[in-house]
Amino acid sequence: MGTRMEGIKKQLHREKYKLTPQREATLQVLIENEKAHLSAEEVYLLVKDKAPDTGLATVYRTLDLLSELNILDKINFGDGVARYEIRKEGVKHFHHHLICLECGEVNEIQEDLLSDVEEKVASKYNFLVKDHRLIFHGICEKCQKIK
Amino acid sequence: MGTRMEGIKKQLHREKYKLTPQREATLQVLIENEKAHLSAEEVYLLVKDKAPDTGLATVYRTLDLLSELNILDKINFGDGVARYEIRKEGVKHFHHHLICLECGEVNEIQEDLLSDVEEKVASKYNFLVKDHRLIFHGICEKCQKIK
DNA sequence: GTTAGTGCAAACGCTTTGCATTGCC
DNA sequence: GGCAATGCAAAGCGTTTGCACTAAC
């Protein structure tokens, strides 16, 4: 059984991108922090532990590349910082985020809540849906209890 | 019947904010361009036609103020620019965006597609939903025909 | 008259870019 | 060895802030 890392390495090779230590370290960080919604800066700091000479610009370039190859999702919670997370292999790309207005915690919903809604959009507005972003703002369970 | 502008003026007065020509011009621009999803820069250029001495910083400050008063929605399509649109008075705040990947056009859906989904999120994840953002990326009707 | 609001320019934070150098294939 | 990829520092861009001045109330 191939690991996620192996699969991505093959993809890079297939598409004629060089496998540099910086790219490998970046990938490792993203795989190890699958649910963390890391910013470029955060990825950079973690990459420096593995490959200390890596520059921030390279991390940005790597994140761009991996996003373009659909290995990563670049997401934006509206706070002016781009965040990155690795896509699950093969899985249809549907997950949503719950952002707590009190504590800032970001949680994920993995199930696809929108298939009905997408159908409606397609038929009613003649819009061919390729992807969607759904973010809920509200109060998480923990913060509801504190009040 | 009171206009939207009059209502907002009253609200500003009630909450002890001064009604400056710059604020009035900014409001006018946003009311006249209800569906345009203007960026701060775009608002600024339009405001300068009405009140030429207005500075960009003031436009930013006004947009912030009006967003905090829930007169505007500050929205983010993930392109690194904040956009602003005036809220319909009284109407529950539910609308979504369709962004075309070909031509970049942004269209709105006014109907609430998510009430079922919100209920599910509330009961299943114990998350108290206050607001949501839903953006579809895909191909608009026009661009589908071109192909 | 008081104090919130303003214009300007400088500073900010995240991201991108130019360029000379490095190292993967 | 060739050319993609890198590090560094500088520039870019949208946005925010400090400060002295202005004007709404």
XYZ file of C-alpha atoms (C1' of nucleotides) in Angstrom:
344
model
C 0.000 0.000 0.000
C 1.514 3.312 -1.085
C 1.656 6.178 1.323
C 0.344 9.634 0.557
C 3.914 10.876 0.375
C 4.907 8.275 -2.172
C 1.924 9.082 -4.327
C 2.768 12.762 -4.364
C 6.418 12.116 -5.121
C 5.372 10.058 -8.125
C 3.055 12.820 -9.270
C 5.826 15.408 -9.053
C 8.141 13.139 -11.007
C 5.489 12.426 -13.618
C 4.925 16.151 -14.159
C 8.668 16.826 -14.350
C 9.120 18.772 -11.134
C 12.294 18.263 -9.185
C 12.106 16.652 -5.804
C 14.150 18.985 -3.633
C 14.699 18.561 0.117
C 12.729 21.776 0.641
C 9.711 20.385 -1.189
C 9.942 17.105 0.644
C 10.141 18.833 4.026
C 7.163 21.018 3.158
C 5.145 17.986 2.178
C 6.086 16.186 5.373
C 4.953 19.141 7.448
C 1.631 19.289 5.661
C 1.038 15.565 5.986
C 1.934 15.603 9.684
C -0.394 18.548 10.332
C -3.303 17.465 8.232
C -6.001 19.218 10.242
C -4.081 22.275 11.373
C -4.955 24.820 8.667
C -1.405 26.119 8.688
C -0.457 29.508 7.314
C 2.600 29.868 5.090
C 4.522 31.338 8.000
C 3.604 28.395 10.222
C 4.600 25.912 7.537
C 7.867 27.792 7.150
C 8.718 27.535 10.853
C 8.003 23.802 10.876
C 9.956 23.247 7.669
C 12.974 24.996 9.202
C 13.144 22.244 11.837
C 13.603 19.658 9.104
C 15.571 21.684 6.563
C 17.021 24.733 8.349
C 18.320 26.519 5.261
C 14.920 26.776 3.607
C 13.770 30.294 2.786
C 10.278 31.664 3.259
C 9.987 32.462 -0.450
C 10.617 28.849 -1.311
C 7.878 27.742 1.034
C 5.501 30.152 -0.686
C 6.573 28.854 -4.091
C 6.152 25.254 -2.981
C 2.716 25.914 -1.514
C 1.680 27.587 -4.767
C 2.946 24.688 -6.812
C 1.239 22.080 -4.665
C -2.009 24.042 -4.748
C -1.901 24.207 -8.509
C -1.381 20.462 -8.657
C -4.436 20.059 -6.414
C -2.321 18.371 -3.787
C -3.189 21.179 -1.398
C -6.214 23.332 -0.855
C -5.507 26.988 -0.301
C -8.192 28.304 1.976
C -9.040 31.715 3.243
C -11.021 32.342 6.392
C -11.221 36.056 5.720
C -8.516 37.100 8.155
C -6.064 38.087 5.455
C -3.912 34.987 5.750
C -3.908 32.091 3.330
C -4.003 28.648 4.901
C -3.102 25.331 3.389
C -4.196 21.786 3.909
C -3.471 18.577 2.138
C -6.243 16.957 0.139
C -7.279 13.479 1.015
C -6.298 11.157 -1.792
C -9.118 10.105 -4.029
C -11.776 11.466 -1.697
C -14.153 13.840 -3.351
C -13.241 17.274 -2.223
C -15.980 18.183 0.179
C -15.447 19.492 3.617
C -16.528 22.586 5.428
C -15.335 24.687 8.323
C -16.870 25.803 11.589
C -15.146 28.886 12.978
C -15.849 29.892 16.572
C -16.313 33.617 17.041
C -15.293 33.385 20.708
C -12.134 31.276 20.751
C -11.212 31.255 17.073
C -11.045 27.474 16.886
C -11.569 25.986 13.457
C -13.266 22.625 13.153
C -13.996 20.553 10.120
C -17.040 18.760 8.883
C -16.091 15.954 6.570
C -19.480 14.986 5.230
C -20.872 16.494 2.098
C -23.766 18.688 3.102
C -24.248 20.355 -0.223
C -25.049 17.802 -2.899
C -28.726 18.779 -2.917
C -27.838 22.429 -2.924
C -25.405 22.000 -5.806
C -28.015 20.276 -7.901
C -30.371 23.146 -7.284
C -27.747 25.688 -8.294
C -26.965 23.754 -11.447
C -30.535 23.432 -12.613
C -31.945 26.745 -11.454
C -29.081 29.068 -12.310
C -27.419 27.098 -15.094
C -24.162 27.265 -13.224
C -21.716 24.405 -13.597
C -20.351 23.933 -10.099
C -16.688 22.907 -9.889
C -16.031 23.556 -6.234
C -17.424 25.349 -3.247
C -16.395 26.953 -0.015
C -18.670 26.851 2.969
C -17.771 28.461 6.256
C -19.988 28.732 9.308
C -19.339 31.382 11.909
C -20.821 30.801 15.327
C -20.157 29.509 18.821
C -18.503 26.164 19.408
C -19.681 23.635 21.975
C -16.963 24.523 24.494
C -17.678 28.257 24.412
C -21.426 27.704 24.705
C -20.820 25.872 27.979
C -18.588 28.579 29.422
C -21.279 31.236 29.161
C -41.886 55.303 3.321
C -38.339 55.954 4.498
C -35.436 55.349 2.177
C -32.497 53.122 3.047
C -30.311 56.217 3.289
C -32.636 57.901 5.767
C -32.755 54.792 7.905
C -29.010 54.577 8.071
C -28.640 58.270 8.862
C -31.001 57.822 11.785
C -29.053 54.814 12.977
C -25.784 56.755 12.896
C -27.378 59.618 14.812
C -28.881 57.260 17.356
C -25.509 55.661 18.003
C -23.794 59.065 18.279
C -21.722 58.964 15.120
C -21.249 62.177 13.186
C -22.705 62.449 9.735
C -19.835 63.755 7.665
C -19.944 64.441 3.913
C -17.394 61.652 3.464
C -19.632 59.129 5.201
C -22.656 60.273 3.266
C -20.823 59.995 -0.046
C -19.585 56.515 0.856
C -23.098 55.414 1.714
C -24.444 56.834 -1.529
C -21.841 54.924 -3.519
C -22.707 51.677 -1.766
C -26.431 52.169 -2.237
C -26.024 53.039 -5.913
C -23.832 49.976 -6.481
C -25.757 47.464 -4.446
C -24.737 44.402 -6.437
C -21.244 45.401 -7.450
C -19.147 43.834 -4.673
C -16.894 46.871 -4.596
C -13.416 46.820 -3.111
C -12.280 49.629 -0.840
C -10.244 51.084 -3.682
C -13.249 51.040 -6.006
C -15.446 52.681 -3.388
C -12.743 55.299 -2.896
C -12.625 56.197 -6.590
C -16.404 56.554 -6.748
C -16.490 58.576 -3.536
C -13.917 60.995 -4.969
C -16.418 61.947 -7.683
C -18.867 63.106 -5.036
C -16.451 64.399 -2.407
C -13.056 64.934 -4.066
C -11.089 65.693 -0.916
C -11.847 62.342 0.703
C -8.829 60.249 1.624
C -8.492 56.516 1.159
C -7.916 55.998 4.884
C -11.252 57.614 5.648
C -12.993 55.306 3.221
C -11.413 52.331 4.988
C -12.475 53.712 8.361
C -16.012 54.322 7.128
C -16.285 50.844 5.638
C -15.086 49.368 8.930
C -17.594 51.395 10.902
C -20.495 50.491 8.652
C -19.522 46.829 8.744
C -19.463 46.865 12.517
C -22.923 48.428 12.550
C -24.088 45.617 10.257
C -25.017 48.117 7.591
C -22.486 46.506 5.289
C -21.243 42.999 4.773
C -17.520 42.645 4.353
C -16.937 39.714 2.069
C -13.867 37.925 0.877
C -13.713 35.904 -2.300
C -10.239 34.652 -1.504
C -8.381 36.968 -3.878
C -6.829 39.017 -1.088
C -9.193 41.976 -1.448
C -12.047 42.781 0.900
C -15.318 43.655 -0.773
C -18.309 45.436 0.646
C -21.993 45.376 -0.001
C -24.931 46.979 1.680
C -27.338 44.771 3.590
C -30.936 44.709 2.595
C -32.950 46.292 5.379
C -34.839 43.855 7.574
C -34.171 40.935 5.248
C -32.567 37.967 6.915
C -28.972 37.845 5.899
C -28.785 34.991 3.468
C -27.261 35.141 0.076
C -24.543 33.278 -1.701
C -22.141 33.869 -4.537
C -21.412 32.118 -7.806
C -17.956 32.948 -9.123
C -17.124 32.053 -12.698
C -13.644 30.597 -13.130
C -13.550 31.670 -16.793
C -14.725 35.283 -16.825
C -14.535 36.120 -13.128
C -18.126 37.317 -12.999
C -19.779 37.189 -9.587
C -23.481 36.459 -9.371
C -25.717 36.315 -6.372
C -28.282 33.844 -5.218
C -30.762 35.505 -2.944
C -32.636 32.500 -1.652
C -31.643 30.715 1.498
C -30.297 27.346 0.510
C -28.876 26.386 3.848
C -31.569 26.290 6.500
C -31.647 22.482 6.475
C -27.884 22.335 6.522
C -27.676 24.760 9.429
C -30.058 22.678 11.492
C -27.941 19.625 10.841
C -24.795 21.435 11.915
C -26.457 22.677 15.073
C -27.773 19.289 16.164
C -24.954 17.068 14.999
C -21.946 19.184 15.909
C -23.409 21.278 18.728
C -22.334 24.391 16.918
C -24.461 27.526 17.308
C -24.488 29.027 13.827
C -24.483 32.831 13.667
C -23.646 33.340 10.023
C -22.266 31.550 7.026
C -20.392 32.154 3.821
C -21.056 30.016 0.801
C -19.199 30.480 -2.448
C -19.479 28.320 -5.529
C -16.705 28.241 -8.078
C -17.604 27.008 -11.519
C -18.602 28.013 -15.020
C -21.376 30.513 -15.641
C -24.084 30.088 -18.260
C -22.441 32.477 -20.727
C -19.057 30.779 -20.597
C -20.579 27.310 -20.948
C -22.115 28.410 -24.245
C -18.883 29.834 -25.605
C -17.110 26.516 -25.295
C -15.908 74.588 22.496
C -15.186 69.690 22.537
C -14.066 65.731 20.648
C -14.887 62.668 16.900
C -13.483 62.569 12.363
C -10.230 63.668 8.755
C -6.026 63.783 5.284
C -1.611 62.630 4.669
C 2.266 59.884 4.812
C 4.555 56.441 6.991
C 4.280 51.784 8.721
C 2.361 47.342 8.573
C 1.899 42.251 7.360
C 1.497 38.947 3.965
C 3.031 37.720 -0.412
C 5.637 38.097 -4.775
C 9.644 39.047 -7.534
C 14.541 39.947 -9.483
C 18.736 38.158 -9.526
C 22.796 35.734 -8.731
C 23.832 31.075 -7.028
C 22.964 26.172 -6.260
C 21.945 21.472 -6.989
C 18.605 17.978 -9.024
C 18.105 15.079 -12.923
C 25.938 20.424 -17.760
C 21.618 22.589 -18.252
C 17.974 24.556 -16.440
C 14.724 24.399 -12.706
C 14.781 25.629 -8.037
C 16.673 28.247 -4.308
C 17.953 32.139 -0.771
C 18.074 36.658 0.014
C 16.610 41.192 -0.013
C 13.836 44.399 -2.111
C 9.460 45.553 -3.843
C 4.433 45.037 -4.057
C -0.084 45.487 -2.480
C -4.039 46.049 0.425
C -4.778 47.828 4.808
C -3.870 50.242 9.282
C -2.027 53.821 12.174
C 0.145 58.239 14.223
C -0.405 62.799 14.234
C -1.614 67.428 13.551
C -5.631 69.722 11.667
C -10.738 70.306 10.837
C -15.442 70.476 11.363
C -19.918 68.270 13.195
C -22.589 68.625 17.062
